[in-house]
mmCIF file of C-alpha atoms and ligand atoms in Angstrom:
data_model
loop_
_atom_site.group_PDB
_atom_site.id
_atom_site.type_symbol
_atom_site.label_atom_id
_atom_site.label_comp_id
_atom_site.label_asym_id
_atom_site.label_seq_id
_atom_site.Cartn_x
_atom_site.Cartn_y
_atom_site.Cartn_z
ATOM 1 C CA MET A 1 90.452 -35.417 -17.313
ATOM 2 C CA ARG A 2 87.547 -37.070 -19.144
ATOM 3 C CA ASP A 3 83.952 -36.112 -19.678
ATOM 4 C CA VAL A 4 81.268 -38.562 -18.636
ATOM 5 C CA ASP A 5 77.629 -38.524 -17.814
ATOM 6 C CA PRO A 6 77.497 -37.608 -14.121
ATOM 7 C CA GLU A 7 76.483 -40.254 -11.646
ATOM 8 C CA LYS A 8 72.802 -41.005 -11.776
ATOM 9 C CA ALA A 9 72.444 -40.789 -7.984
ATOM 10 C CA ALA A 10 72.907 -37.041 -8.157
ATOM 11 C CA ARG A 11 69.736 -36.790 -10.234
ATOM 12 C CA GLN A 12 67.731 -39.575 -8.684
ATOM 13 C CA HIS A 13 64.691 -37.571 -7.618
ATOM 14 C CA LEU A 14 65.036 -34.564 -9.888
ATOM 15 C CA ILE A 15 62.573 -33.428 -12.531
ATOM 16 C CA THR A 16 64.600 -33.142 -15.737
ATOM 17 C CA ARG A 17 64.155 -29.785 -17.457
ATOM 18 C CA LEU A 18 66.876 -30.248 -20.105
ATOM 19 C CA ASP A 19 68.707 -33.439 -21.100
ATOM 20 C CA ASP A 20 71.863 -31.990 -22.585
ATOM 21 C CA PRO A 21 73.425 -30.131 -20.895
ATOM 22 C CA TYR A 22 71.599 -31.576 -17.927
ATOM 23 C CA CYS A 23 69.320 -29.304 -15.899
ATOM 24 C CA GLY A 24 66.977 -30.674 -13.266
ATOM 25 C CA GLU A 25 65.043 -29.425 -10.267
ATOM 26 C CA ALA A 26 63.583 -30.844 -7.070
ATOM 27 C CA GLN A 27 60.047 -32.067 -6.643
ATOM 28 C CA PRO A 28 58.386 -29.405 -4.464
ATOM 29 C CA GLU A 29 57.009 -31.751 -1.819
ATOM 30 C CA ARG A 30 60.357 -33.585 -1.419
ATOM 31 C CA LEU A 31 62.279 -30.301 -1.312
ATOM 32 C CA ILE A 32 61.020 -29.243 2.098
ATOM 33 C CA ARG A 33 61.513 -32.573 3.905
ATOM 34 C CA ASP A 34 64.958 -31.594 5.212
ATOM 35 C CA TRP A 35 66.666 -28.359 6.144
ATOM 36 C CA LEU A 36 69.830 -29.629 4.446
ATOM 37 C CA THR A 37 68.894 -30.844 0.984
ATOM 38 C CA PRO A 38 70.198 -34.349 0.239
ATOM 39 C CA GLU A 39 72.184 -34.529 -2.953
ATOM 40 C CA SER A 40 69.539 -36.692 -4.641
ATOM 41 C CA ASP A 41 67.113 -33.733 -4.349
ATOM 42 C CA PHE A 42 69.580 -30.924 -5.027
ATOM 43 C CA PHE A 43 68.919 -29.166 -8.338
ATOM 44 C CA ILE A 44 71.569 -29.183 -11.070
ATOM 45 C CA VAL A 45 72.265 -26.507 -13.669
ATOM 46 C CA ASN A 46 74.863 -27.235 -16.337
ATOM 47 C CA HIS A 47 75.756 -25.106 -19.332
ATOM 48 C CA GLY A 48 78.187 -27.583 -20.871
ATOM 49 C CA ASN A 49 79.894 -30.886 -20.219
ATOM 50 C CA VAL A 50 80.430 -32.295 -16.735
ATOM 51 C CA PRO A 51 84.208 -32.571 -16.364
ATOM 52 C CA VAL A 52 85.320 -35.573 -14.358
ATOM 53 C CA VAL A 53 88.710 -35.158 -12.787
ATOM 54 C CA ASP A 54 90.632 -38.437 -12.619
ATOM 55 C CA ALA A 55 93.701 -37.141 -10.806
ATOM 56 C CA PRO A 56 92.573 -34.544 -8.236
ATOM 57 C CA ASP A 57 96.072 -34.464 -6.670
ATOM 58 C CA SER A 58 97.456 -32.768 -9.736
ATOM 59 C CA TYR A 59 94.420 -30.499 -10.126
ATOM 60 C CA THR A 60 95.518 -26.886 -10.188
ATOM 61 C CA ILE A 61 93.687 -23.579 -10.059
ATOM 62 C CA GLU A 62 95.474 -20.688 -11.745
ATOM 63 C CA ILE A 63 95.382 -17.304 -9.995
ATOM 64 C CA PHE A 64 96.483 -14.252 -11.897
ATOM 65 C CA GLY A 65 95.679 -10.618 -12.755
ATOM 66 C CA HIS A 66 95.955 -7.700 -10.342
ATOM 67 C CA ILE A 67 97.844 -9.536 -7.621
ATOM 68 C CA GLN A 68 101.294 -9.244 -6.123
ATOM 69 C CA ARG A 69 102.395 -12.886 -6.076
ATOM 70 C CA GLY A 70 100.863 -15.074 -8.801
ATOM 71 C CA ARG A 71 101.115 -18.815 -8.374
ATOM 72 C CA PRO A 72 99.135 -21.904 -9.319
ATOM 73 C CA LEU A 73 97.120 -23.279 -6.424
ATOM 74 C CA ARG A 74 97.145 -27.056 -6.183
ATOM 75 C CA LEU A 75 94.185 -28.811 -4.629
ATOM 76 C CA ALA A 76 96.571 -30.104 -1.962
ATOM 77 C CA ASP A 77 97.598 -26.493 -1.129
ATOM 78 C CA LEU A 78 93.976 -25.532 -0.776
ATOM 79 C CA ARG A 79 93.214 -28.499 1.471
ATOM 80 C CA SER A 80 96.151 -27.650 3.738
ATOM 81 C CA MET A 81 94.707 -24.188 4.449
ATOM 82 C CA PRO A 82 92.276 -23.610 7.381
ATOM 83 C CA HIS A 83 88.823 -24.950 6.527
ATOM 84 C CA THR A 84 85.531 -23.164 7.016
ATOM 85 C CA THR A 85 82.061 -24.678 6.955
ATOM 86 C CA VAL A 86 79.145 -22.532 5.843
ATOM 87 C CA GLU A 87 75.481 -23.355 5.496
ATOM 88 C CA ALA A 88 74.018 -21.625 2.462
ATOM 89 C CA THR A 89 71.092 -21.898 0.111
ATOM 90 C CA LEU A 90 71.894 -21.989 -3.569
ATOM 91 C CA GLN A 91 69.150 -20.767 -5.849
ATOM 92 C CA CYS A 92 69.090 -20.513 -9.608
ATOM 93 C CA ALA A 93 68.150 -17.002 -10.777
ATOM 94 C CA GLY A 94 65.514 -18.628 -12.994
ATOM 95 C CA ASN A 95 63.684 -20.335 -10.128
ATOM 96 C CA ARG A 96 59.888 -19.765 -10.549
ATOM 97 C CA ARG A 97 60.392 -18.718 -14.194
ATOM 98 C CA SER A 98 57.242 -20.706 -15.013
ATOM 99 C CA GLU A 99 55.236 -17.995 -13.250
ATOM 100 C CA TYR A 100 56.557 -15.285 -15.582
ATOM 101 C CA ASP A 101 56.082 -17.677 -18.499
ATOM 102 C CA ALA A 102 52.409 -18.091 -17.576
ATOM 103 C CA ILE A 103 52.000 -14.315 -18.009
ATOM 104 C CA ARG A 104 54.046 -13.958 -21.156
ATOM 105 C CA ARG A 105 56.286 -16.484 -22.962
ATOM 106 C CA ILE A 106 59.918 -16.447 -21.795
ATOM 107 C CA ASP A 107 62.469 -17.269 -24.482
ATOM 108 C CA ASP A 108 64.549 -19.840 -22.620
ATOM 109 C CA PRO A 109 64.804 -23.620 -23.065
ATOM 110 C CA VAL A 110 64.548 -24.148 -19.309
ATOM 111 C CA ILE A 111 61.315 -23.117 -17.614
ATOM 112 C CA TRP A 112 61.910 -23.780 -13.929
ATOM 113 C CA ASP A 113 59.131 -24.334 -11.471
ATOM 114 C CA ARG A 114 59.971 -23.788 -7.753
ATOM 115 C CA GLY A 115 62.578 -26.508 -7.227
ATOM 116 C CA ALA A 116 65.749 -24.853 -8.577
ATOM 117 C CA ILE A 117 66.915 -24.279 -5.013
ATOM 118 C CA GLY A 118 68.645 -26.286 -2.290
ATOM 119 C CA ASN A 119 70.292 -25.734 1.069
ATOM 120 C CA ALA A 120 73.629 -27.353 1.917
ATOM 121 C CA ARG A 121 76.564 -27.322 4.306
ATOM 122 C CA TRP A 122 79.654 -26.362 2.313
ATOM 123 C CA THR A 123 83.226 -26.894 3.485
ATOM 124 C CA GLY A 124 86.242 -25.277 1.923
ATOM 125 C CA VAL A 125 88.626 -22.358 2.143
ATOM 126 C CA ARG A 126 87.548 -18.739 2.337
ATOM 127 C CA LEU A 127 88.304 -16.862 -0.883
ATOM 128 C CA VAL A 128 89.611 -13.945 1.230
ATOM 129 C CA ASP A 129 92.304 -16.220 2.668
ATOM 130 C CA VAL A 130 93.438 -17.212 -0.814
ATOM 131 C CA LEU A 131 93.431 -13.563 -1.928
ATOM 132 C CA GLU A 132 95.401 -12.652 1.190
ATOM 133 C CA GLN A 133 98.147 -15.074 0.130
ATOM 134 C CA VAL A 134 98.485 -13.637 -3.363
ATOM 135 C CA GLY A 135 98.082 -9.973 -2.352
ATOM 136 C CA VAL A 136 95.316 -8.104 -4.181
ATOM 137 C CA LYS A 137 96.386 -4.798 -5.732
ATOM 138 C CA ASN A 138 94.506 -1.661 -4.687
ATOM 139 C CA ASP A 139 92.867 -1.021 -8.034
ATOM 140 C CA ALA A 140 91.208 -4.453 -8.204
ATOM 141 C CA SER A 141 87.407 -4.425 -8.128
ATOM 142 C CA HIS A 142 86.210 -7.844 -9.310
ATOM 143 C CA VAL A 143 87.270 -11.457 -9.021
ATOM 144 C CA TRP A 144 86.597 -13.523 -12.127
ATOM 145 C CA LEU A 145 85.954 -17.218 -11.727
ATOM 146 C CA GLU A 146 86.059 -19.733 -14.555
ATOM 147 C CA GLY A 147 85.134 -23.417 -14.692
ATOM 148 C CA GLN A 148 86.617 -26.344 -16.662
ATOM 149 C CA ASP A 149 83.396 -27.015 -18.535
ATOM 150 C CA VAL A 150 82.804 -25.848 -22.080
ATOM 151 C CA GLY A 151 79.347 -25.000 -23.364
ATOM 152 C CA ALA A 152 77.980 -23.373 -26.517
ATOM 153 C CA ASP A 153 79.460 -20.008 -25.464
ATOM 154 C CA GLY A 154 82.853 -21.359 -24.334
ATOM 155 C CA ARG A 155 83.919 -21.924 -20.741
ATOM 156 C CA PHE A 156 81.402 -21.029 -18.060
ATOM 157 C CA GLY A 157 82.435 -18.165 -15.786
ATOM 158 C CA GLY A 158 81.543 -14.891 -14.147
ATOM 159 C CA SER A 159 82.734 -12.472 -11.524
ATOM 160 C CA ILE A 160 82.038 -11.254 -8.012
ATOM 161 C CA PRO A 161 82.508 -7.640 -6.888
ATOM 162 C CA ILE A 162 85.343 -7.458 -4.357
ATOM 163 C CA PRO A 163 83.239 -5.725 -1.630
ATOM 164 C CA ARG A 164 81.055 -8.866 -1.421
ATOM 165 C CA ILE A 165 84.149 -11.040 -0.890
ATOM 166 C CA TYR A 166 85.405 -8.822 1.959
ATOM 167 C CA ASP A 167 81.974 -8.280 3.556
ATOM 168 C CA ARG A 168 82.439 -9.502 7.136
ATOM 169 C CA ASP A 169 78.711 -9.236 7.896
ATOM 170 C CA ALA A 170 77.758 -11.781 5.241
ATOM 171 C CA PRO A 171 78.686 -15.480 5.238
ATOM 172 C CA PRO A 172 82.080 -15.917 3.543
ATOM 173 C CA VAL A 173 82.588 -16.732 -0.122
ATOM 174 C CA LEU A 174 84.119 -20.201 -0.208
ATOM 175 C CA LEU A 175 86.201 -22.306 -2.521
ATOM 176 C CA ALA A 176 84.380 -25.449 -1.458
ATOM 177 C CA PHE A 177 85.383 -29.065 -1.836
ATOM 178 C CA GLU A 178 82.666 -30.668 0.322
ATOM 179 C CA MET A 179 78.876 -30.579 0.214
ATOM 180 C CA ASN A 180 76.984 -31.910 3.245
ATOM 181 C CA GLY A 181 80.151 -33.515 4.656
ATOM 182 C CA LYS A 182 81.129 -35.408 1.506
ATOM 183 C CA PRO A 183 83.441 -34.527 -1.388
ATOM 184 C CA LEU A 184 81.549 -32.671 -4.115
ATOM 185 C CA SER A 185 80.088 -34.967 -6.739
ATOM 186 C CA PRO A 186 80.983 -34.378 -10.407
ATOM 187 C CA SER A 187 77.529 -32.826 -10.957
ATOM 188 C CA HIS A 188 78.067 -30.254 -8.225
ATOM 189 C CA GLY A 189 81.602 -29.253 -9.186
ATOM 190 C CA PHE A 190 84.212 -31.799 -8.040
ATOM 191 C CA PRO A 191 86.899 -31.140 -7.054
ATOM 192 C CA VAL A 192 86.388 -27.427 -6.208
ATOM 193 C CA ARG A 193 83.611 -24.918 -6.702
ATOM 194 C CA ALA A 194 82.891 -21.411 -5.529
ATOM 195 C CA VAL A 195 79.985 -20.894 -3.146
ATOM 196 C CA VAL A 196 78.761 -17.313 -2.911
ATOM 197 C CA PRO A 197 76.094 -17.278 -0.166
ATOM 198 C CA GLY A 198 73.172 -14.996 -0.953
ATOM 199 C CA PHE A 199 74.054 -14.542 -4.623
ATOM 200 C CA ILE A 200 72.287 -16.229 -7.542
ATOM 201 C CA GLY A 201 73.581 -19.743 -8.197
ATOM 202 C CA ALA A 202 75.316 -18.698 -11.426
ATOM 203 C CA ARG A 203 77.978 -16.871 -9.399
ATOM 204 C CA SER A 204 78.944 -20.110 -7.612
ATOM 205 C CA VAL A 205 81.159 -21.417 -10.398
ATOM 206 C CA LYS A 206 81.678 -25.200 -10.427
ATOM 207 C CA TRP A 207 84.818 -27.116 -11.494
ATOM 208 C CA LEU A 208 86.815 -23.983 -10.709
ATOM 209 C CA SER A 209 89.988 -23.754 -12.775
ATOM 210 C CA ARG A 210 90.920 -20.059 -13.018
ATOM 211 C CA ILE A 211 90.689 -17.042 -10.722
ATOM 212 C CA LEU A 212 91.484 -13.652 -12.223
ATOM 213 C CA VAL A 213 91.654 -10.538 -10.061
ATOM 214 C CA ALA A 214 90.603 -7.622 -12.286
ATOM 215 C CA THR A 215 89.648 -3.978 -12.438
ATOM 216 C CA ARG A 216 86.360 -4.643 -14.222
ATOM 217 C CA PRO A 217 83.608 -7.276 -14.301
ATOM 218 C CA SER A 218 84.200 -10.514 -16.203
ATOM 219 C CA HIS A 219 83.940 -10.607 -19.968
ATOM 220 C CA ASN A 220 83.139 -14.327 -20.002
ATOM 221 C CA SER A 221 80.372 -14.755 -22.590
ATOM 222 C CA TYR A 222 78.050 -16.497 -20.146
ATOM 223 C CA PHE A 223 78.439 -13.569 -17.773
ATOM 224 C CA LEU A 224 77.795 -11.051 -20.545
ATOM 225 C CA ARG A 225 74.839 -12.833 -22.149
ATOM 226 C CA ASN A 226 73.021 -14.494 -19.266
ATOM 227 C CA HIS A 227 71.679 -13.535 -15.864
ATOM 228 C CA HIS A 228 71.296 -9.843 -16.675
ATOM 229 C CA TRP A 229 68.242 -7.898 -15.551
ATOM 230 C CA LEU A 230 66.546 -6.964 -18.860
ATOM 231 C CA ASP A 231 63.949 -4.660 -17.428
ATOM 232 C CA GLY A 232 60.363 -4.113 -18.522
ATOM 233 C CA PRO A 233 58.721 -4.832 -21.885
ATOM 234 C CA ASP A 234 61.677 -3.322 -23.790
ATOM 235 C CA GLY A 235 64.230 -5.429 -21.940
ATOM 236 C CA VAL A 236 66.528 -2.536 -20.934
ATOM 237 C CA ASP A 237 69.819 -4.076 -19.726
ATOM 238 C CA GLN A 238 70.417 -3.067 -16.110
ATOM 239 C CA GLY A 239 73.518 -5.228 -15.794
ATOM 240 C CA PRO A 240 74.384 -8.567 -14.248
ATOM 241 C CA ILE A 241 72.260 -9.938 -11.423
ATOM 242 C CA TYR A 242 74.096 -10.800 -8.215
ATOM 243 C CA GLY A 243 71.710 -10.874 -5.239
ATOM 244 C CA LEU A 244 68.445 -12.686 -4.624
ATOM 245 C CA LYS A 245 64.973 -11.418 -3.727
ATOM 246 C CA THR A 246 62.953 -11.991 -0.581
ATOM 247 C CA ASN A 247 60.626 -14.827 -1.387
ATOM 248 C CA ALA A 248 58.215 -17.282 0.255
ATOM 249 C CA VAL A 249 57.212 -20.194 -1.932
ATOM 250 C CA ILE A 250 54.424 -22.706 -1.360
ATOM 251 C CA CYS A 251 55.567 -26.276 -2.034
ATOM 252 C CA THR A 252 52.454 -28.050 -0.861
ATOM 253 C CA PRO A 253 49.556 -28.327 -1.635
ATOM 254 C CA ALA A 254 49.947 -28.252 -5.396
ATOM 255 C CA SER A 255 47.677 -26.062 -7.538
ATOM 256 C CA GLY A 256 44.291 -27.589 -8.286
ATOM 257 C CA ALA A 257 44.991 -30.204 -5.608
ATOM 258 C CA ALA A 258 42.239 -32.665 -4.824
ATOM 259 C CA GLY A 259 42.083 -33.700 -1.185
ATOM 260 C CA ALA A 260 43.771 -36.959 -0.271
ATOM 261 C CA GLY A 261 41.158 -39.660 -0.477
ATOM 262 C CA ALA A 262 38.669 -37.305 -2.088
ATOM 263 C CA GLY A 263 36.780 -38.387 -5.169
ATOM 264 C CA ALA A 264 38.058 -37.422 -8.599
ATOM 265 C CA GLY A 265 37.506 -33.767 -9.310
ATOM 266 C CA ALA A 266 36.674 -32.906 -5.700
ATOM 267 C CA GLY A 267 38.511 -29.813 -4.447
ATOM 268 C CA LEU A 268 40.594 -29.557 -1.313
ATOM 269 C CA ARG A 269 38.337 -28.549 1.603
ATOM 270 C CA GLY A 270 38.548 -28.169 5.364
ATOM 271 C CA ALA A 271 41.783 -27.930 7.362
ATOM 272 C CA VAL A 272 44.719 -27.754 4.964
ATOM 273 C CA THR A 273 48.393 -27.631 5.849
ATOM 274 C CA VAL A 274 50.305 -25.220 3.633
ATOM 275 C CA ALA A 275 54.100 -25.546 3.664
ATOM 276 C CA GLY A 276 57.099 -24.197 1.824
ATOM 277 C CA TYR A 277 60.397 -22.391 2.040
ATOM 278 C CA ALA A 278 61.363 -18.739 2.229
ATOM 279 C CA ILE A 279 64.593 -16.845 1.609
ATOM 280 C CA ALA A 280 65.800 -13.323 2.326
ATOM 281 C CA GLY A 281 67.147 -11.178 -0.490
ATOM 282 C CA ASP A 282 70.163 -9.771 1.332
ATOM 283 C CA PRO A 283 72.994 -12.256 2.124
ATOM 284 C CA ARG A 284 73.128 -10.847 5.677
ATOM 285 C CA ALA A 285 69.388 -11.081 6.351
ATOM 286 C CA VAL A 286 67.114 -13.880 7.536
ATOM 287 C CA VAL A 287 63.424 -14.465 6.950
ATOM 288 C CA ASP A 288 61.523 -12.976 9.878
ATOM 289 C CA LYS A 289 57.935 -13.673 8.943
ATOM 290 C CA VAL A 290 55.858 -15.674 6.491
ATOM 291 C CA GLU A 291 52.154 -14.956 6.175
ATOM 292 C CA VAL A 292 49.574 -17.143 4.527
ATOM 293 C CA SER A 293 46.147 -16.222 3.222
ATOM 294 C CA ALA A 294 43.370 -18.663 2.378
ATOM 295 C CA ASP A 295 41.268 -16.014 0.665
ATOM 296 C CA GLY A 296 43.534 -14.723 -2.074
ATOM 297 C CA GLY A 297 45.277 -12.101 0.082
ATOM 298 C CA ARG A 298 42.366 -10.390 1.853
ATOM 299 C CA THR A 299 43.178 -11.772 5.319
ATOM 300 C CA TRP A 300 46.502 -13.183 6.508
ATOM 301 C CA GLN A 301 47.737 -15.430 9.290
ATOM 302 C CA ALA A 302 51.294 -15.968 10.492
ATOM 303 C CA ALA A 303 52.957 -19.226 9.456
ATOM 304 C CA THR A 304 55.173 -21.142 11.882
ATOM 305 C CA LEU A 305 58.824 -20.741 10.907
ATOM 306 C CA GLU A 306 61.394 -23.382 11.686
ATOM 307 C CA ARG A 307 63.858 -22.601 14.451
ATOM 308 C CA HIS A 308 66.969 -22.264 12.283
ATOM 309 C CA ALA A 309 67.467 -18.657 11.212
ATOM 310 C CA VAL A 310 70.807 -18.536 9.417
ATOM 311 C CA ALA A 311 71.831 -15.697 7.088
ATOM 312 C CA SER A 312 71.819 -16.759 3.402
ATOM 313 C CA CYS A 313 69.836 -19.894 4.253
ATOM 314 C CA TRP A 314 66.233 -20.668 3.607
ATOM 315 C CA ARG A 315 63.706 -21.107 6.386
ATOM 316 C CA ARG A 316 60.965 -23.645 6.003
ATOM 317 C CA TRP A 317 57.481 -22.770 7.261
ATOM 318 C CA ARG A 318 53.979 -24.199 7.614
ATOM 319 C CA ALA A 319 50.476 -22.987 8.380
ATOM 320 C CA ASP A 320 47.108 -24.652 8.843
ATOM 321 C CA VAL A 321 44.329 -22.869 6.995
ATOM 322 C CA GLU A 322 40.627 -23.503 6.530
ATOM 323 C CA VAL A 323 39.484 -23.918 2.936
ATOM 324 C CA LYS A 324 35.750 -23.514 2.437
ATOM 325 C CA GLY A 325 35.501 -23.573 -1.343
ATOM 326 C CA PRO A 326 37.410 -22.689 -4.506
ATOM 327 C CA THR A 327 40.009 -20.096 -3.556
ATOM 328 C CA LYS A 328 43.604 -18.968 -3.834
ATOM 329 C CA ILE A 329 46.046 -19.833 -1.069
ATOM 330 C CA VAL A 330 48.768 -17.200 -0.975
ATOM 331 C CA ALA A 331 52.084 -16.772 0.882
ATOM 332 C CA ARG A 332 54.441 -13.834 1.335
ATOM 333 C CA ALA A 333 57.648 -13.279 3.327
ATOM 334 C CA THR A 334 59.199 -10.408 5.251
ATOM 335 C CA ASP A 335 62.920 -10.432 6.042
ATOM 336 C CA SER A 336 65.021 -8.989 8.859
ATOM 337 C CA ALA A 337 66.029 -6.061 6.616
ATOM 338 C CA GLY A 338 62.316 -5.119 6.464
ATOM 339 C CA VAL A 339 61.795 -6.183 2.842
ATOM 340 C CA VAL A 340 58.271 -7.460 2.154
ATOM 341 C CA GLN A 341 57.664 -9.738 -0.797
ATOM 342 C CA PRO A 342 55.557 -7.870 -3.395
ATOM 343 C CA GLU A 343 52.248 -9.105 -4.759
ATOM 344 C CA VAL A 344 53.472 -8.919 -8.354
ATOM 345 C CA ALA A 345 56.977 -9.594 -9.663
ATOM 346 C CA ARG A 346 58.644 -7.005 -11.875
ATOM 347 C CA TRP A 347 58.808 -8.246 -15.443
ATOM 348 C CA ASN A 348 62.226 -8.896 -16.935
ATOM 349 C CA ARG A 349 62.877 -10.562 -20.249
ATOM 350 C CA GLY A 350 65.093 -13.384 -18.952
ATOM 351 C CA GLY A 351 62.470 -14.401 -16.405
ATOM 352 C CA TYR A 352 64.777 -14.057 -13.407
ATOM 353 C CA LEU A 353 64.066 -13.753 -9.686
ATOM 354 C CA TYR A 354 60.298 -14.171 -9.718
ATOM 355 C CA ASP A 355 59.218 -12.860 -6.334
ATOM 356 C CA GLY A 356 55.458 -12.263 -6.588
ATOM 357 C CA TRP A 357 53.257 -13.789 -3.884
ATOM 358 C CA SER A 358 53.250 -17.561 -4.157
ATOM 359 C CA VAL A 359 49.752 -18.627 -5.208
ATOM 360 C CA VAL A 360 48.056 -22.023 -5.224
ATOM 361 C CA GLU A 361 44.673 -22.268 -6.916
ATOM 362 C CA ILE A 362 42.198 -24.509 -5.164
ATOM 363 C CA ALA A 363 39.514 -25.719 -7.560
HETATM 364 N N1 MTE B 1 79.568 -23.485 -12.933
HETATM 365 C C1 MTE B 1 80.014 -24.008 -14.088
HETATM 366 N N2 MTE B 1 81.339 -24.189 -14.222
HETATM 367 N N3 MTE B 1 79.170 -24.344 -15.088
HETATM 368 C C2 MTE B 1 77.820 -24.163 -14.978
HETATM 369 O O1 MTE B 1 77.075 -24.506 -15.907
HETATM 370 N N4 MTE B 1 75.984 -23.317 -13.586
HETATM 371 C C3 MTE B 1 75.700 -22.261 -12.627
HETATM 372 C C4 MTE B 1 76.467 -22.484 -11.317
HETATM 373 N N5 MTE B 1 77.842 -22.787 -11.578
HETATM 374 C C5 MTE B 1 77.311 -23.597 -13.772
HETATM 375 C C6 MTE B 1 78.242 -23.306 -12.756
HETATM 376 C C7 MTE B 1 74.302 -22.084 -12.286
HETATM 377 S S1 MTE B 1 73.389 -21.193 -13.404
HETATM 378 C C8 MTE B 1 73.789 -22.487 -11.091
HETATM 379 S S2 MTE B 1 72.202 -22.085 -10.673
HETATM 380 C C9 MTE B 1 74.567 -23.265 -10.137
HETATM 381 O O2 MTE B 1 75.860 -23.567 -10.637
HETATM 382 C C10 MTE B 1 73.880 -24.564 -9.826
HETATM 383 O O3 MTE B 1 74.683 -25.345 -8.991
HETATM 384 P P1 MTE B 1 74.368 -26.889 -8.837
HETATM 385 O O4 MTE B 1 74.277 -27.478 -10.206
HETATM 386 O O5 MTE B 1 75.458 -27.469 -7.999
HETATM 387 O O6 MTE B 1 73.031 -26.955 -8.122
#
């Protein structure tokens, strides 16, 4: 195994937020071109080096802990098991952090805008099938996952509560080796990564090297120090974040946008197409409705949602509104579990899961 800079193609159209370790997000207007996000537009979040595996045939994942039959799992073993393909949106918990940061400074080197999200078709083996083979003991409650990469706090890792892994109503948790029909690239976790549909991206551990079945949540330092909900002004720790929040996000037009072909400084006026993506908070839910307002939230109209309505996947939407002068264009989502996106996001110190109405200021 050697560590190299990941292939440039994987970052081709990304906006770099951090050079080392690399973090980059999609450009909002490119993000909503396709339902399945091409790799060149798929955000990347790294906490350490990008391991490049030269000999995938000898690549082995260790499985141990509260199981009946421990054994190393070779990549070849994994590939010989029945494959499952799942479409799922991956979203960084810090997506839209810039909107918290605009209210009050967030102490984090990476201030994401709205592009730390992407939707892909993942192929791999269901984690339940692997657990079935090794026999999980009754007292087990969490599955710890650890990557090969090493960052400032050691190896990256975390854990998933066992009920999520066995939840038959939610898309399955995968040990994936393909993304959009191709082997994972080094940037996205080659040769194997976890994909936990409907959970924050941090739980989908890349370059998976160890699986530990345990009776408590992971004590990996990244899991203990990051992605916790530090509530309110005092930052009271309410524990690790797993799920997402129901969210509609405007990708176009951009704030302060001048109309195409309009003179410098002229505001956007007349018929304006507003477009974006929306996700449901619950892994089992889909987005049912997106509403758009061209008057800052006084009156609303229904946006047109795309046909695809797949649990744990985003749904793109668009609406034509009339802009008469300086205003705020606003969007909000409702999901099939009845959750309505709130006007204001609840403050948390890490700046996670911003879910206030998406607002674009028209000058
Ligand atoms: N897995 C490892 N091993 N190392 C990491 O730094 N970053 C996590 C997760 N899995 C990370 C990881 C975070 S915070 C996110 S949001 C997703 O990977 C991003 O996945 P992507 O880079 O493939 O888009």
